[in-house]
């Protein structure tokens, strides 16, 4: 048995980064518990930074993560997908020990929870204060937690992608090390199918996958959909732009696309906007959106070729 903390230590994580990831994992355990209890799966009566309805669970998860990021005294700036404004370390000043910034989506796909589908929390970590002007290549670590029949945590800090499962005594235990994706796939996850009404190239790509009898695996939650790919060792997840509602696509560069791109690249996969690798896009503002095509290398290459 190998626990998350030991694994981070053996991978050479600096002590402060190891502590930070442990604090994030702790927030994940509380969120997992709150989902299982399921006392309040309804609306909170508020909106998030993107104007979407917030669930009580969104608000609770956001608070649990924020509290853990602030008490660890290692985070200079935290940016939540649920909030307009970043949160700053309270102890800023000469003796401040906070040298990381964390962007997070506290409960991605939360509208699926009342239907008893899997949902997740996603985290992107960079060194220094803030994200604007940086790219996904500046990430020192990324991780996501999936709350499903099991609770799993998958992380990378640039030395492969590794999965841990929450055990009965509340520890994340190593269940899959150095995950490697095959170059080609049998499964496809075509998000934003509305876009085929405006984009002939995307329509042709989706039809090719159907003609070639790929198997559809799309849950509507990016965390479980990317997790499916990593567990099955192959797949392609697509969420293009071109819908009138989301001209840049729906998914956020900072909170979703960068962390998943890092995790998938570290598993030997690829991630592209259709114009450039996702992780090369400069971050200009926290709630920036981007199209994404991510997964097995040959599939991403074929799709990007088909978009031109
Ligand atoms: O951004 C939230 C999210 O739920 C993602 O997890 C998911 O991939 C996407 O939205 C689903 O969007 P749609 O409802 O268009 O399929």
PDB file of C-alpha atoms and ligand atoms in Angstrom:
ATOM      1  CA  UNK A   1       0.000   0.000   0.000  1.00  0.00           C
ATOM      2  CA  UNK A   2       1.319   3.462  -0.910  1.00  0.00           C
ATOM      3  CA  UNK A   3      -0.382   6.656   0.264  1.00  0.00           C
ATOM      4  CA  UNK A   4      -0.520   9.957  -1.619  1.00  0.00           C
ATOM      5  CA  UNK A   5       1.866  11.729   0.766  1.00  0.00           C
ATOM      6  CA  UNK A   6       4.515   9.011   0.419  1.00  0.00           C
ATOM      7  CA  UNK A   7       4.135   8.972  -3.355  1.00  0.00           C
ATOM      8  CA  UNK A   8       4.601  12.746  -3.567  1.00  0.00           C
ATOM      9  CA  UNK A   9       7.665  12.492  -1.353  1.00  0.00           C
ATOM     10  CA  UNK A  10       9.179   9.691  -3.446  1.00  0.00           C
ATOM     11  CA  UNK A  11       8.499  11.629  -6.651  1.00  0.00           C
ATOM     12  CA  UNK A  12      10.624  14.446  -5.250  1.00  0.00           C
ATOM     13  CA  UNK A  13       7.859  16.979  -4.598  1.00  0.00           C
ATOM     14  CA  UNK A  14       9.182  19.959  -2.635  1.00  0.00           C
ATOM     15  CA  UNK A  15       7.787  19.791   0.905  1.00  0.00           C
ATOM     16  CA  UNK A  16       5.547  22.834   0.469  1.00  0.00           C
ATOM     17  CA  UNK A  17       3.989  21.487  -2.748  1.00  0.00           C
ATOM     18  CA  UNK A  18       3.450  18.116  -1.052  1.00  0.00           C
ATOM     19  CA  UNK A  19       1.707  19.850   1.861  1.00  0.00           C
ATOM     20  CA  UNK A  20      -0.427  21.919  -0.503  1.00  0.00           C
ATOM     21  CA  UNK A  21      -1.600  18.825  -2.406  1.00  0.00           C
ATOM     22  CA  UNK A  22      -2.374  17.112   0.914  1.00  0.00           C
ATOM     23  CA  UNK A  23      -4.554  20.087   1.944  1.00  0.00           C
ATOM     24  CA  UNK A  24      -6.387  19.907  -1.394  1.00  0.00           C
ATOM     25  CA  UNK A  25      -6.866  16.149  -0.921  1.00  0.00           C
ATOM     26  CA  UNK A  26      -8.332  16.859   2.506  1.00  0.00           C
ATOM     27  CA  UNK A  27     -10.903  19.248   1.031  1.00  0.00           C
ATOM     28  CA  UNK A  28     -11.751  16.479  -1.462  1.00  0.00           C
ATOM     29  CA  UNK A  29     -12.471  14.045   1.377  1.00  0.00           C
ATOM     30  CA  UNK A  30     -14.943  16.489   2.967  1.00  0.00           C
ATOM     31  CA  UNK A  31     -16.635  17.109  -0.400  1.00  0.00           C
ATOM     32  CA  UNK A  32     -16.879  13.360  -1.012  1.00  0.00           C
ATOM     33  CA  UNK A  33     -18.550  12.981   2.390  1.00  0.00           C
ATOM     34  CA  UNK A  34     -20.985  15.851   1.720  1.00  0.00           C
ATOM     35  CA  UNK A  35     -22.006  14.276  -1.612  1.00  0.00           C
ATOM     36  CA  UNK A  36     -22.576  10.888   0.010  1.00  0.00           C
ATOM     37  CA  UNK A  37     -24.732  12.363   2.755  1.00  0.00           C
ATOM     38  CA  UNK A  38     -26.615  14.264   0.041  1.00  0.00           C
ATOM     39  CA  UNK A  39     -28.637  16.376   2.487  1.00  0.00           C
ATOM     40  CA  UNK A  40     -28.940  19.303   0.121  1.00  0.00           C
ATOM     41  CA  UNK A  41     -28.620  18.640  -3.615  1.00  0.00           C
ATOM     42  CA  UNK A  42     -30.814  21.617  -4.542  1.00  0.00           C
ATOM     43  CA  UNK A  43     -30.188  25.162  -5.773  1.00  0.00           C
ATOM     44  CA  UNK A  44     -28.410  27.633  -3.515  1.00  0.00           C
ATOM     45  CA  UNK A  45     -30.388  30.568  -4.945  1.00  0.00           C
ATOM     46  CA  UNK A  46     -27.230  32.293  -6.215  1.00  0.00           C
ATOM     47  CA  UNK A  47     -25.248  32.515  -9.486  1.00  0.00           C
ATOM     48  CA  UNK A  48     -21.565  31.805 -10.140  1.00  0.00           C
ATOM     49  CA  UNK A  49     -19.081  34.022 -12.015  1.00  0.00           C
ATOM     50  CA  UNK A  50     -20.465  32.770 -15.354  1.00  0.00           C
ATOM     51  CA  UNK A  51     -24.071  33.531 -14.395  1.00  0.00           C
ATOM     52  CA  UNK A  52     -25.005  29.863 -13.911  1.00  0.00           C
ATOM     53  CA  UNK A  53     -27.278  28.705 -11.058  1.00  0.00           C
ATOM     54  CA  UNK A  54     -25.253  27.499  -8.051  1.00  0.00           C
ATOM     55  CA  UNK A  55     -26.182  24.385  -6.113  1.00  0.00           C
ATOM     56  CA  UNK A  56     -25.806  24.297  -2.329  1.00  0.00           C
ATOM     57  CA  UNK A  57     -23.078  21.699  -2.980  1.00  0.00           C
ATOM     58  CA  UNK A  58     -21.201  24.106  -5.303  1.00  0.00           C
ATOM     59  CA  UNK A  59     -21.151  26.709  -2.547  1.00  0.00           C
ATOM     60  CA  UNK A  60     -20.110  24.204   0.135  1.00  0.00           C
ATOM     61  CA  UNK A  61     -17.341  22.678  -2.031  1.00  0.00           C
ATOM     62  CA  UNK A  62     -16.025  26.122  -2.920  1.00  0.00           C
ATOM     63  CA  UNK A  63     -15.878  27.046   0.781  1.00  0.00           C
ATOM     64  CA  UNK A  64     -14.195  23.777   1.820  1.00  0.00           C
ATOM     65  CA  UNK A  65     -11.495  24.254  -0.809  1.00  0.00           C
ATOM     66  CA  UNK A  66     -11.002  27.952  -0.082  1.00  0.00           C
ATOM     67  CA  UNK A  67     -10.675  27.254   3.657  1.00  0.00           C
ATOM     68  CA  UNK A  68      -8.057  24.547   3.096  1.00  0.00           C
ATOM     69  CA  UNK A  69      -6.105  26.687   0.623  1.00  0.00           C
ATOM     70  CA  UNK A  70      -6.052  29.599   3.044  1.00  0.00           C
ATOM     71  CA  UNK A  71      -5.167  27.711   6.245  1.00  0.00           C
ATOM     72  CA  UNK A  72      -2.199  25.965   4.648  1.00  0.00           C
ATOM     73  CA  UNK A  73      -0.443  29.362   4.247  1.00  0.00           C
ATOM     74  CA  UNK A  74       1.148  28.222   0.998  1.00  0.00           C
ATOM     75  CA  UNK A  75      -1.219  29.884  -1.482  1.00  0.00           C
ATOM     76  CA  UNK A  76      -0.672  33.446  -2.559  1.00  0.00           C
ATOM     77  CA  UNK A  77      -3.655  33.650  -4.939  1.00  0.00           C
ATOM     78  CA  UNK A  78      -6.569  31.246  -5.288  1.00  0.00           C
ATOM     79  CA  UNK A  79      -9.041  31.612  -8.147  1.00  0.00           C
ATOM     80  CA  UNK A  80     -12.314  29.713  -8.106  1.00  0.00           C
ATOM     81  CA  UNK A  81     -14.445  29.028 -11.143  1.00  0.00           C
ATOM     82  CA  UNK A  82     -17.382  29.981  -8.925  1.00  0.00           C
ATOM     83  CA  UNK A  83     -16.117  33.492  -8.117  1.00  0.00           C
ATOM     84  CA  UNK A  84     -15.431  36.729 -10.004  1.00  0.00           C
ATOM     85  CA  UNK A  85     -12.549  37.849  -7.824  1.00  0.00           C
ATOM     86  CA  UNK A  86      -9.383  35.989  -6.772  1.00  0.00           C
ATOM     87  CA  UNK A  87      -8.761  35.326  -3.078  1.00  0.00           C
ATOM     88  CA  UNK A  88      -5.426  36.434  -1.656  1.00  0.00           C
ATOM     89  CA  UNK A  89      -3.341  35.045   1.160  1.00  0.00           C
ATOM     90  CA  UNK A  90      -4.177  36.815   4.396  1.00  0.00           C
ATOM     91  CA  UNK A  91      -0.573  36.743   5.622  1.00  0.00           C
ATOM     92  CA  UNK A  92       0.886  38.588   2.605  1.00  0.00           C
ATOM     93  CA  UNK A  93       3.970  40.553   3.584  1.00  0.00           C
ATOM     94  CA  UNK A  94       7.600  40.099   4.488  1.00  0.00           C
ATOM     95  CA  UNK A  95       7.243  36.726   6.239  1.00  0.00           C
ATOM     96  CA  UNK A  96       4.673  35.312   3.858  1.00  0.00           C
ATOM     97  CA  UNK A  97       5.349  31.648   3.071  1.00  0.00           C
ATOM     98  CA  UNK A  98       2.752  31.532   0.292  1.00  0.00           C
ATOM     99  CA  UNK A  99       4.478  30.866  -3.003  1.00  0.00           C
ATOM    100  CA  UNK A 100       1.896  29.047  -5.126  1.00  0.00           C
ATOM    101  CA  UNK A 101      -1.288  30.053  -6.927  1.00  0.00           C
ATOM    102  CA  UNK A 102      -4.170  27.645  -7.376  1.00  0.00           C
ATOM    103  CA  UNK A 103      -7.045  27.790  -9.865  1.00  0.00           C
ATOM    104  CA  UNK A 104      -9.881  25.401  -9.164  1.00  0.00           C
ATOM    105  CA  UNK A 105     -13.301  24.273 -10.275  1.00  0.00           C
ATOM    106  CA  UNK A 106     -14.812  23.114  -6.969  1.00  0.00           C
ATOM    107  CA  UNK A 107     -17.550  20.903  -8.421  1.00  0.00           C
ATOM    108  CA  UNK A 108     -17.387  20.425 -12.170  1.00  0.00           C
ATOM    109  CA  UNK A 109     -20.562  18.965 -13.679  1.00  0.00           C
ATOM    110  CA  UNK A 110     -22.471  19.536 -10.422  1.00  0.00           C
ATOM    111  CA  UNK A 111     -25.847  19.611 -12.188  1.00  0.00           C
ATOM    112  CA  UNK A 112     -25.404  15.843 -12.707  1.00  0.00           C
ATOM    113  CA  UNK A 113     -25.323  15.063  -8.990  1.00  0.00           C
ATOM    114  CA  UNK A 114     -29.077  14.725  -8.410  1.00  0.00           C
ATOM    115  CA  UNK A 115     -29.130  12.123 -11.218  1.00  0.00           C
ATOM    116  CA  UNK A 116     -26.478  10.193  -9.258  1.00  0.00           C
ATOM    117  CA  UNK A 117     -23.812  10.620 -11.963  1.00  0.00           C
ATOM    118  CA  UNK A 118     -20.127  11.185 -11.204  1.00  0.00           C
ATOM    119  CA  UNK A 119     -18.802  14.719 -10.745  1.00  0.00           C
ATOM    120  CA  UNK A 120     -15.368  16.149  -9.907  1.00  0.00           C
ATOM    121  CA  UNK A 121     -13.101  18.873  -8.518  1.00  0.00           C
ATOM    122  CA  UNK A 122     -10.203  20.160 -10.668  1.00  0.00           C
ATOM    123  CA  UNK A 123      -7.018  22.030  -9.626  1.00  0.00           C
ATOM    124  CA  UNK A 124      -4.205  23.807 -11.478  1.00  0.00           C
ATOM    125  CA  UNK A 125      -1.130  24.899  -9.484  1.00  0.00           C
ATOM    126  CA  UNK A 126       1.575  27.354 -10.583  1.00  0.00           C
ATOM    127  CA  UNK A 127       4.500  28.881  -8.716  1.00  0.00           C
ATOM    128  CA  UNK A 128       4.276  32.609  -7.970  1.00  0.00           C
ATOM    129  CA  UNK A 129       1.420  35.031  -7.621  1.00  0.00           C
ATOM    130  CA  UNK A 130      -1.449  34.753 -10.128  1.00  0.00           C
ATOM    131  CA  UNK A 131      -2.028  33.259 -13.572  1.00  0.00           C
ATOM    132  CA  UNK A 132      -2.415  36.120 -16.060  1.00  0.00           C
ATOM    133  CA  UNK A 133       0.497  36.206 -18.536  1.00  0.00           C
ATOM    134  CA  UNK A 134       1.365  32.582 -17.821  1.00  0.00           C
ATOM    135  CA  UNK A 135       0.467  29.482 -19.864  1.00  0.00           C
ATOM    136  CA  UNK A 136      -0.454  25.901 -18.966  1.00  0.00           C
ATOM    137  CA  UNK A 137       3.256  25.042 -19.327  1.00  0.00           C
ATOM    138  CA  UNK A 138       3.849  27.016 -16.111  1.00  0.00           C
ATOM    139  CA  UNK A 139       1.839  24.506 -14.079  1.00  0.00           C
ATOM    140  CA  UNK A 140       3.928  22.730 -11.441  1.00  0.00           C
ATOM    141  CA  UNK A 141       1.104  20.310 -10.666  1.00  0.00           C
ATOM    142  CA  UNK A 142      -2.476  19.546 -11.644  1.00  0.00           C
ATOM    143  CA  UNK A 143      -5.002  17.178 -10.159  1.00  0.00           C
ATOM    144  CA  UNK A 144      -8.645  16.205 -10.210  1.00  0.00           C
ATOM    145  CA  UNK A 145     -10.879  14.255  -7.864  1.00  0.00           C
ATOM    146  CA  UNK A 146     -13.826  12.195  -9.152  1.00  0.00           C
ATOM    147  CA  UNK A 147     -16.755  11.548  -6.814  1.00  0.00           C
ATOM    148  CA  UNK A 148     -18.466   8.436  -8.149  1.00  0.00           C
ATOM    149  CA  UNK A 149     -19.051   4.919  -6.852  1.00  0.00           C
ATOM    150  CA  UNK A 150     -15.459   5.411  -5.631  1.00  0.00           C
ATOM    151  CA  UNK A 151     -13.618   8.658  -4.892  1.00  0.00           C
ATOM    152  CA  UNK A 152     -10.370   8.882  -6.849  1.00  0.00           C
ATOM    153  CA  UNK A 153      -7.649  11.516  -7.061  1.00  0.00           C
ATOM    154  CA  UNK A 154      -5.383  11.715 -10.115  1.00  0.00           C
ATOM    155  CA  UNK A 155      -2.373  14.029 -10.158  1.00  0.00           C
ATOM    156  CA  UNK A 156       0.692  14.994 -12.104  1.00  0.00           C
ATOM    157  CA  UNK A 157       3.603  17.175 -11.143  1.00  0.00           C
ATOM    158  CA  UNK A 158       5.361  16.588 -14.463  1.00  0.00           C
ATOM    159  CA  UNK A 159       6.567  13.067 -13.637  1.00  0.00           C
ATOM    160  CA  UNK A 160       3.746  10.969 -15.049  1.00  0.00           C
ATOM    161  CA  UNK A 161       0.088  10.683 -14.130  1.00  0.00           C
ATOM    162  CA  UNK A 162      -0.971   8.666 -11.088  1.00  0.00           C
ATOM    163  CA  UNK A 163      -4.310   7.605  -9.601  1.00  0.00           C
ATOM    164  CA  UNK A 164      -5.244   7.161  -5.917  1.00  0.00           C
ATOM    165  CA  UNK A 165      -8.456   5.803  -4.402  1.00  0.00           C
ATOM    166  CA  UNK A 166      -9.988   6.956  -1.114  1.00  0.00           C
ATOM    167  CA  UNK A 167      -9.941   3.957   1.215  1.00  0.00           C
ATOM    168  CA  UNK A 168     -12.221   3.086   4.125  1.00  0.00           C
ATOM    169  CA  UNK A 169     -10.086   4.937   6.659  1.00  0.00           C
ATOM    170  CA  UNK A 170      -9.968   8.143   4.634  1.00  0.00           C
ATOM    171  CA  UNK A 171      -6.553   7.874   2.981  1.00  0.00           C
ATOM    172  CA  UNK A 172      -5.809   8.230  -0.731  1.00  0.00           C
ATOM    173  CA  UNK A 173      -4.075   4.972  -1.645  1.00  0.00           C
ATOM    174  CA  UNK A 174      -2.120   4.430  -4.915  1.00  0.00           C
ATOM    175  CA  UNK A 175      -4.202   2.396  -7.383  1.00  0.00           C
ATOM    176  CA  UNK A 176      -2.603   3.177 -10.763  1.00  0.00           C
ATOM    177  CA  UNK A 177       0.898   4.494 -11.404  1.00  0.00           C
ATOM    178  CA  UNK A 178       2.407   6.049 -14.548  1.00  0.00           C
ATOM    179  CA  UNK A 179      -0.775   5.791 -16.623  1.00  0.00           C
ATOM    180  CA  UNK A 180      -0.037   5.610 -20.371  1.00  0.00           C
ATOM    181  CA  UNK A 181      -2.585   6.271 -23.116  1.00  0.00           C
ATOM    182  CA  UNK A 182      -2.511   4.263 -26.339  1.00  0.00           C
ATOM    183  CA  UNK A 183      -1.977   6.429 -29.438  1.00  0.00           C
ATOM    184  CA  UNK A 184      -5.300   5.427 -31.030  1.00  0.00           C
ATOM    185  CA  UNK A 185      -8.746   4.976 -29.511  1.00  0.00           C
ATOM    186  CA  UNK A 186     -12.028   3.062 -29.646  1.00  0.00           C
ATOM    187  CA  UNK A 187     -14.066   5.497 -27.552  1.00  0.00           C
ATOM    188  CA  UNK A 188     -15.108   9.062 -28.358  1.00  0.00           C
ATOM    189  CA  UNK A 189     -16.693  11.807 -26.267  1.00  0.00           C
ATOM    190  CA  UNK A 190     -18.158  14.447 -28.607  1.00  0.00           C
ATOM    191  CA  UNK A 191     -19.152  17.487 -26.546  1.00  0.00           C
ATOM    192  CA  UNK A 192     -21.163  20.417 -27.879  1.00  0.00           C
ATOM    193  CA  UNK A 193     -22.875  18.437 -30.651  1.00  0.00           C
ATOM    194  CA  UNK A 194     -24.970  21.579 -31.255  1.00  0.00           C
ATOM    195  CA  UNK A 195     -21.871  22.849 -33.096  1.00  0.00           C
ATOM    196  CA  UNK A 196     -22.407  20.411 -35.992  1.00  0.00           C
ATOM    197  CA  UNK A 197     -25.254  22.672 -37.153  1.00  0.00           C
ATOM    198  CA  UNK A 198     -22.709  25.447 -37.814  1.00  0.00           C
ATOM    199  CA  UNK A 199     -19.468  23.641 -38.435  1.00  0.00           C
ATOM    200  CA  UNK A 200     -19.250  21.195 -41.338  1.00  0.00           C
ATOM    201  CA  UNK A 201     -15.773  20.016 -40.289  1.00  0.00           C
ATOM    202  CA  UNK A 202     -16.933  19.038 -36.808  1.00  0.00           C
ATOM    203  CA  UNK A 203     -19.973  17.340 -38.354  1.00  0.00           C
ATOM    204  CA  UNK A 204     -17.663  15.304 -40.623  1.00  0.00           C
ATOM    205  CA  UNK A 205     -15.421  14.353 -37.671  1.00  0.00           C
ATOM    206  CA  UNK A 206     -18.378  13.137 -35.593  1.00  0.00           C
ATOM    207  CA  UNK A 207     -19.759  11.212 -38.590  1.00  0.00           C
ATOM    208  CA  UNK A 208     -16.400   9.591 -39.228  1.00  0.00           C
ATOM    209  CA  UNK A 209     -16.317   8.346 -35.638  1.00  0.00           C
ATOM    210  CA  UNK A 210     -19.821   6.932 -36.057  1.00  0.00           C
ATOM    211  CA  UNK A 211     -18.978   5.362 -39.446  1.00  0.00           C
ATOM    212  CA  UNK A 212     -15.882   3.759 -37.929  1.00  0.00           C
ATOM    213  CA  UNK A 213     -18.041   2.401 -35.090  1.00  0.00           C
ATOM    214  CA  UNK A 214     -16.251   4.075 -32.212  1.00  0.00           C
ATOM    215  CA  UNK A 215     -18.127   3.657 -28.922  1.00  0.00           C
ATOM    216  CA  UNK A 216     -19.723   6.777 -27.423  1.00  0.00           C
ATOM    217  CA  UNK A 217     -18.710   7.591 -23.840  1.00  0.00           C
ATOM    218  CA  UNK A 218     -19.927  11.055 -22.863  1.00  0.00           C
ATOM    219  CA  UNK A 219     -21.397  11.770 -19.428  1.00  0.00           C
ATOM    220  CA  UNK A 220     -21.643  15.570 -19.549  1.00  0.00           C
ATOM    221  CA  UNK A 221     -19.000  15.914 -16.820  1.00  0.00           C
ATOM    222  CA  UNK A 222     -15.483  16.629 -18.060  1.00  0.00           C
ATOM    223  CA  UNK A 223     -13.815  15.103 -14.985  1.00  0.00           C
ATOM    224  CA  UNK A 224     -15.451  11.645 -15.320  1.00  0.00           C
ATOM    225  CA  UNK A 225     -15.129  11.809 -19.128  1.00  0.00           C
ATOM    226  CA  UNK A 226     -11.364  12.468 -18.993  1.00  0.00           C
ATOM    227  CA  UNK A 227     -11.102   9.929 -16.180  1.00  0.00           C
ATOM    228  CA  UNK A 228     -12.790   7.320 -18.391  1.00  0.00           C
ATOM    229  CA  UNK A 229     -10.090   7.903 -21.007  1.00  0.00           C
ATOM    230  CA  UNK A 230      -7.253   7.525 -18.509  1.00  0.00           C
ATOM    231  CA  UNK A 231      -8.712   4.400 -16.919  1.00  0.00           C
ATOM    232  CA  UNK A 232      -9.443   2.756 -20.303  1.00  0.00           C
ATOM    233  CA  UNK A 233      -6.052   3.940 -21.632  1.00  0.00           C
ATOM    234  CA  UNK A 234      -7.533   5.518 -24.768  1.00  0.00           C
ATOM    235  CA  UNK A 235     -10.138   7.970 -26.021  1.00  0.00           C
ATOM    236  CA  UNK A 236     -10.803  11.434 -27.386  1.00  0.00           C
ATOM    237  CA  UNK A 237     -12.799  14.203 -25.695  1.00  0.00           C
ATOM    238  CA  UNK A 238     -13.937  17.140 -27.835  1.00  0.00           C
ATOM    239  CA  UNK A 239     -15.604  20.420 -26.977  1.00  0.00           C
ATOM    240  CA  UNK A 240     -15.442  22.790 -29.960  1.00  0.00           C
ATOM    241  CA  UNK A 241     -16.498  26.427 -30.209  1.00  0.00           C
ATOM    242  CA  UNK A 242     -18.903  27.625 -32.886  1.00  0.00           C
ATOM    243  CA  UNK A 243     -22.096  27.718 -30.876  1.00  0.00           C
ATOM    244  CA  UNK A 244     -23.804  31.121 -30.663  1.00  0.00           C
ATOM    245  CA  UNK A 245     -24.026  30.748 -26.870  1.00  0.00           C
ATOM    246  CA  UNK A 246     -20.305  29.953 -26.448  1.00  0.00           C
ATOM    247  CA  UNK A 247     -18.260  31.498 -29.335  1.00  0.00           C
ATOM    248  CA  UNK A 248     -15.001  30.292 -27.715  1.00  0.00           C
ATOM    249  CA  UNK A 249     -16.497  27.004 -26.542  1.00  0.00           C
ATOM    250  CA  UNK A 250     -17.793  26.565 -23.018  1.00  0.00           C
ATOM    251  CA  UNK A 251     -14.865  25.100 -21.145  1.00  0.00           C
ATOM    252  CA  UNK A 252     -12.471  27.263 -19.167  1.00  0.00           C
ATOM    253  CA  UNK A 253      -8.754  27.369 -19.944  1.00  0.00           C
ATOM    254  CA  UNK A 254      -7.684  27.936 -16.357  1.00  0.00           C
ATOM    255  CA  UNK A 255     -10.062  25.725 -14.398  1.00  0.00           C
ATOM    256  CA  UNK A 256     -10.600  22.785 -16.771  1.00  0.00           C
ATOM    257  CA  UNK A 257      -8.558  22.717 -19.984  1.00  0.00           C
ATOM    258  CA  UNK A 258      -5.054  23.483 -18.647  1.00  0.00           C
ATOM    259  CA  UNK A 259      -5.096  21.000 -15.741  1.00  0.00           C
ATOM    260  CA  UNK A 260      -6.600  18.211 -17.866  1.00  0.00           C
ATOM    261  CA  UNK A 261      -4.159  18.961 -20.714  1.00  0.00           C
ATOM    262  CA  UNK A 262      -1.202  18.648 -18.327  1.00  0.00           C
ATOM    263  CA  UNK A 263      -2.537  15.405 -16.853  1.00  0.00           C
ATOM    264  CA  UNK A 264      -3.273  13.887 -20.294  1.00  0.00           C
ATOM    265  CA  UNK A 265       0.072  15.017 -21.818  1.00  0.00           C
ATOM    266  CA  UNK A 266       1.851  13.441 -18.857  1.00  0.00           C
ATOM    267  CA  UNK A 267       0.000  10.208 -19.692  1.00  0.00           C
ATOM    268  CA  UNK A 268       1.407  10.354 -23.246  1.00  0.00           C
ATOM    269  CA  UNK A 269      -1.672  12.004 -24.801  1.00  0.00           C
ATOM    270  CA  UNK A 270      -2.179  15.372 -26.506  1.00  0.00           C
ATOM    271  CA  UNK A 271      -4.428  18.394 -26.174  1.00  0.00           C
ATOM    272  CA  UNK A 272      -5.188  21.055 -28.797  1.00  0.00           C
ATOM    273  CA  UNK A 273      -7.490  24.032 -29.349  1.00  0.00           C
ATOM    274  CA  UNK A 274      -7.625  23.362 -33.109  1.00  0.00           C
ATOM    275  CA  UNK A 275      -5.108  26.213 -33.546  1.00  0.00           C
ATOM    276  CA  UNK A 276      -2.377  25.406 -31.016  1.00  0.00           C
ATOM    277  CA  UNK A 277      -1.615  23.088 -28.095  1.00  0.00           C
ATOM    278  CA  UNK A 278      -3.913  24.123 -25.229  1.00  0.00           C
ATOM    279  CA  UNK A 279      -1.018  24.546 -22.821  1.00  0.00           C
ATOM    280  CA  UNK A 280       0.638  27.132 -25.109  1.00  0.00           C
ATOM    281  CA  UNK A 281      -2.306  29.546 -24.925  1.00  0.00           C
ATOM    282  CA  UNK A 282      -1.488  32.683 -22.952  1.00  0.00           C
ATOM    283  CA  UNK A 283      -3.803  33.295 -20.013  1.00  0.00           C
ATOM    284  CA  UNK A 284      -5.282  36.765 -20.426  1.00  0.00           C
ATOM    285  CA  UNK A 285      -8.092  36.550 -17.886  1.00  0.00           C
ATOM    286  CA  UNK A 286      -9.221  33.971 -15.338  1.00  0.00           C
ATOM    287  CA  UNK A 287     -12.557  33.029 -16.902  1.00  0.00           C
ATOM    288  CA  UNK A 288     -11.155  32.678 -20.457  1.00  0.00           C
ATOM    289  CA  UNK A 289     -12.718  29.868 -22.523  1.00  0.00           C
ATOM    290  CA  UNK A 290     -11.180  27.684 -25.215  1.00  0.00           C
ATOM    291  CA  UNK A 291     -12.165  24.890 -27.579  1.00  0.00           C
ATOM    292  CA  UNK A 292     -10.436  21.615 -26.700  1.00  0.00           C
ATOM    293  CA  UNK A 293      -9.620  18.289 -28.376  1.00  0.00           C
ATOM    294  CA  UNK A 294      -7.809  16.066 -25.912  1.00  0.00           C
ATOM    295  CA  UNK A 295      -6.842  12.405 -25.676  1.00  0.00           C
ATOM    296  CA  UNK A 296      -4.922   9.721 -27.568  1.00  0.00           C
ATOM    297  CA  UNK A 297      -2.248  11.374 -29.740  1.00  0.00           C
ATOM    298  CA  UNK A 298      -3.275  10.019 -33.151  1.00  0.00           C
ATOM    299  CA  UNK A 299      -6.933  10.875 -32.530  1.00  0.00           C
ATOM    300  CA  UNK A 300      -6.092  14.468 -31.605  1.00  0.00           C
ATOM    301  CA  UNK A 301      -3.905  14.783 -34.723  1.00  0.00           C
ATOM    302  CA  UNK A 302      -6.686  13.408 -36.967  1.00  0.00           C
ATOM    303  CA  UNK A 303      -9.310  15.691 -35.448  1.00  0.00           C
ATOM    304  CA  UNK A 304      -7.131  18.811 -35.649  1.00  0.00           C
ATOM    305  CA  UNK A 305      -6.311  17.946 -39.291  1.00  0.00           C
ATOM    306  CA  UNK A 306     -10.046  17.547 -39.986  1.00  0.00           C
ATOM    307  CA  UNK A 307     -10.885  20.945 -38.521  1.00  0.00           C
ATOM    308  CA  UNK A 308      -8.749  22.802 -41.094  1.00  0.00           C
TER     309      UNK A 308
HETATM  310  O1  LIG B   1     -18.094  23.109 -17.677  1.00  0.00           O
HETATM  311  C1  LIG B   1     -18.981  22.270 -17.065  1.00  0.00           C
HETATM  312  C2  LIG B   1     -19.338  21.039 -17.854  1.00  0.00           C
HETATM  313  O2  LIG B   1     -20.306  20.366 -17.114  1.00  0.00           O
HETATM  314  C3  LIG B   1     -18.173  20.099 -18.190  1.00  0.00           C
HETATM  315  O3  LIG B   1     -17.807  19.294 -17.114  1.00  0.00           O
HETATM  316  C4  LIG B   1     -18.753  19.309 -19.338  1.00  0.00           C
HETATM  317  O4  LIG B   1     -17.784  18.709 -20.175  1.00  0.00           O
HETATM  318  C5  LIG B   1     -19.567  20.338 -20.062  1.00  0.00           C
HETATM  319  O5  LIG B   1     -19.887  21.361 -19.124  1.00  0.00           O
HETATM  320  C6  LIG B   1     -20.831  19.773 -20.620  1.00  0.00           C
HETATM  321  O6  LIG B   1     -21.416  20.689 -21.459  1.00  0.00           O
HETATM  322  P1  LIG B   1     -22.730  20.325 -22.294  1.00  0.00           P
HETATM  323  O7  LIG B   1     -23.860  20.487 -21.330  1.00  0.00           O
HETATM  324  O8  LIG B   1     -22.735  21.307 -23.396  1.00  0.00           O
HETATM  325  O9  LIG B   1     -22.609  18.908 -22.776  1.00  0.00           O
END
